[in-house]
mmCIF file of C-alpha atoms in Angstrom:
data_model
loop_
_atom_site.group_PDB
_atom_site.id
_atom_site.type_symbol
_atom_site.label_atom_id
_atom_site.label_comp_id
_atom_site.label_asym_id
_atom_site.label_seq_id
_atom_site.Cartn_x
_atom_site.Cartn_y
_atom_site.Cartn_z
ATOM 1 C CA MET A 1 125.931 169.755 94.681
ATOM 2 C CA PHE A 2 126.955 166.330 96.613
ATOM 3 C CA PHE A 3 123.811 166.911 99.048
ATOM 4 C CA ASN A 4 121.949 167.153 96.058
ATOM 5 C CA ILE A 5 123.087 163.786 94.292
ATOM 6 C CA ASN A 6 122.549 161.929 97.599
ATOM 7 C CA ILE A 7 119.211 162.798 97.575
ATOM 8 C CA LEU A 8 118.446 161.689 94.670
ATOM 9 C CA SER A 9 120.186 158.549 94.978
ATOM 10 C CA LEU A 10 117.737 157.890 97.968
ATOM 11 C CA MET A 11 114.669 158.436 96.010
ATOM 12 C CA LEU A 12 116.109 156.419 93.207
ATOM 13 C CA GLY A 13 116.327 153.425 95.684
ATOM 14 C CA PHE A 14 112.840 154.211 96.868
ATOM 15 C CA PHE A 15 111.828 153.957 93.095
ATOM 16 C CA PHE A 16 113.473 150.760 93.145
ATOM 17 C CA ALA A 17 111.492 149.470 96.235
ATOM 18 C CA ASN A 18 108.297 150.118 94.564
ATOM 19 C CA ILE A 19 109.191 148.364 91.246
ATOM 20 C CA LEU A 20 111.018 145.277 93.327
ATOM 21 C CA SER A 21 107.769 145.330 95.611
ATOM 22 C CA THR A 22 105.255 145.088 93.216
ATOM 23 C CA VAL A 23 106.502 143.586 89.534
ATOM 24 C CA PRO A 24 107.218 140.038 91.101
ATOM 25 C CA ALA A 25 104.373 139.635 93.142
ATOM 26 C CA GLN A 26 101.855 140.101 90.201
ATOM 27 C CA THR A 27 101.995 136.040 89.735
ATOM 28 C CA GLY A 28 102.396 135.439 93.626
ATOM 29 C CA ASP A 29 104.877 132.495 92.883
ATOM 30 C CA TRP A 30 108.053 134.917 93.071
ATOM 31 C CA ASN A 31 108.004 136.755 96.640
ATOM 32 C CA ILE A 32 109.845 134.098 98.334
ATOM 33 C CA MET A 33 112.828 134.695 95.660
ATOM 34 C CA SER A 34 112.387 137.986 95.274
ATOM 35 C CA GLY A 35 113.257 138.617 98.755
ATOM 36 C CA ALA A 36 116.186 136.130 98.819
ATOM 37 C CA ILE A 37 117.124 138.206 96.071
ATOM 38 C CA ILE A 38 116.739 141.713 98.042
ATOM 39 C CA VAL A 39 118.510 140.449 100.895
ATOM 40 C CA THR A 40 121.411 138.775 99.473
ATOM 41 C CA PHE A 41 122.079 141.947 97.109
ATOM 42 C CA ASN A 42 121.795 143.938 100.131
ATOM 43 C CA GLU A 43 124.238 141.733 102.307
ATOM 44 C CA LEU A 44 126.793 141.592 99.457
ATOM 45 C CA LEU A 45 126.734 145.724 99.159
ATOM 46 C CA ASN A 46 127.160 145.805 103.141
ATOM 47 C CA LYS A 47 130.231 143.530 102.592
ATOM 48 C CA ILE A 48 131.875 145.845 99.663
ATOM 49 C CA ILE A 49 131.137 149.216 101.457
ATOM 50 C CA TYR A 50 131.681 148.725 105.039
ATOM 51 C CA LYS A 51 134.943 146.895 104.338
ATOM 52 C CA LYS A 52 136.694 149.835 102.921
ATOM 53 C CA LYS A 53 137.817 152.333 105.723
ATOM 54 C CA TYR A 54 137.014 156.016 103.801
ATOM 55 C CA ILE A 55 133.476 155.447 102.377
ATOM 56 C CA ASN A 56 133.073 159.110 102.406
ATOM 57 C CA LYS A 57 135.839 159.574 100.193
ATOM 58 C CA ILE A 58 134.330 157.635 97.518
ATOM 59 C CA LEU A 59 131.246 159.208 95.349
ATOM 60 C CA LEU A 60 130.144 155.743 93.929
ATOM 61 C CA LEU A 61 130.433 153.716 96.941
ATOM 62 C CA SER A 62 128.291 156.715 98.978
ATOM 63 C CA LEU A 63 125.677 156.520 96.165
ATOM 64 C CA LEU A 64 125.294 152.622 95.992
ATOM 65 C CA ASN A 65 124.724 152.818 99.981
ATOM 66 C CA ASN A 66 122.037 155.494 99.304
ATOM 67 C CA ILE A 67 120.546 153.827 96.677
ATOM 68 C CA LYS A 68 120.471 150.423 99.324
ATOM 69 C CA ILE A 69 119.172 152.820 102.098
ATOM 70 C CA GLY A 70 116.472 153.794 99.842
ATOM 71 C CA ILE A 71 115.743 150.187 99.092
ATOM 72 C CA ILE A 72 115.228 149.371 102.365
ATOM 73 C CA TYR A 73 113.201 152.235 103.412
ATOM 74 C CA GLY A 74 110.894 151.955 100.421
ATOM 75 C CA LEU A 75 110.099 148.121 101.525
ATOM 76 C CA PHE A 76 109.545 149.062 104.933
ATOM 77 C CA VAL A 77 107.100 152.065 103.922
ATOM 78 C CA ASP A 78 105.128 149.041 101.507
ATOM 79 C CA ALA A 79 104.980 146.789 104.508
ATOM 80 C CA PHE A 80 103.254 149.547 106.354
ATOM 81 C CA LYS A 81 101.090 150.014 103.837
ATOM 82 C CA LEU A 82 100.020 146.477 103.685
ATOM 83 C CA GLY A 83 99.501 146.167 107.351
ATOM 84 C CA SER A 84 97.025 148.729 107.657
#
């Protein structure tokens, strides 16, 4: 059951990455601001998650880490789509 929740949170992060890359870019003015917000959120979450010694013991931190990984993966996929 824990494996299914991890996969679901990874796919949720991938979905959030699609939202974050398409919605603010409609006007063209928010590209730099949305990138800065995503990087700041990512770094703050890294500081919280990796400060703890037992990351696998806490379910919420593990799920947030999987969502973060899904967001990063989704943004890489979108970058490859734009580059081709």
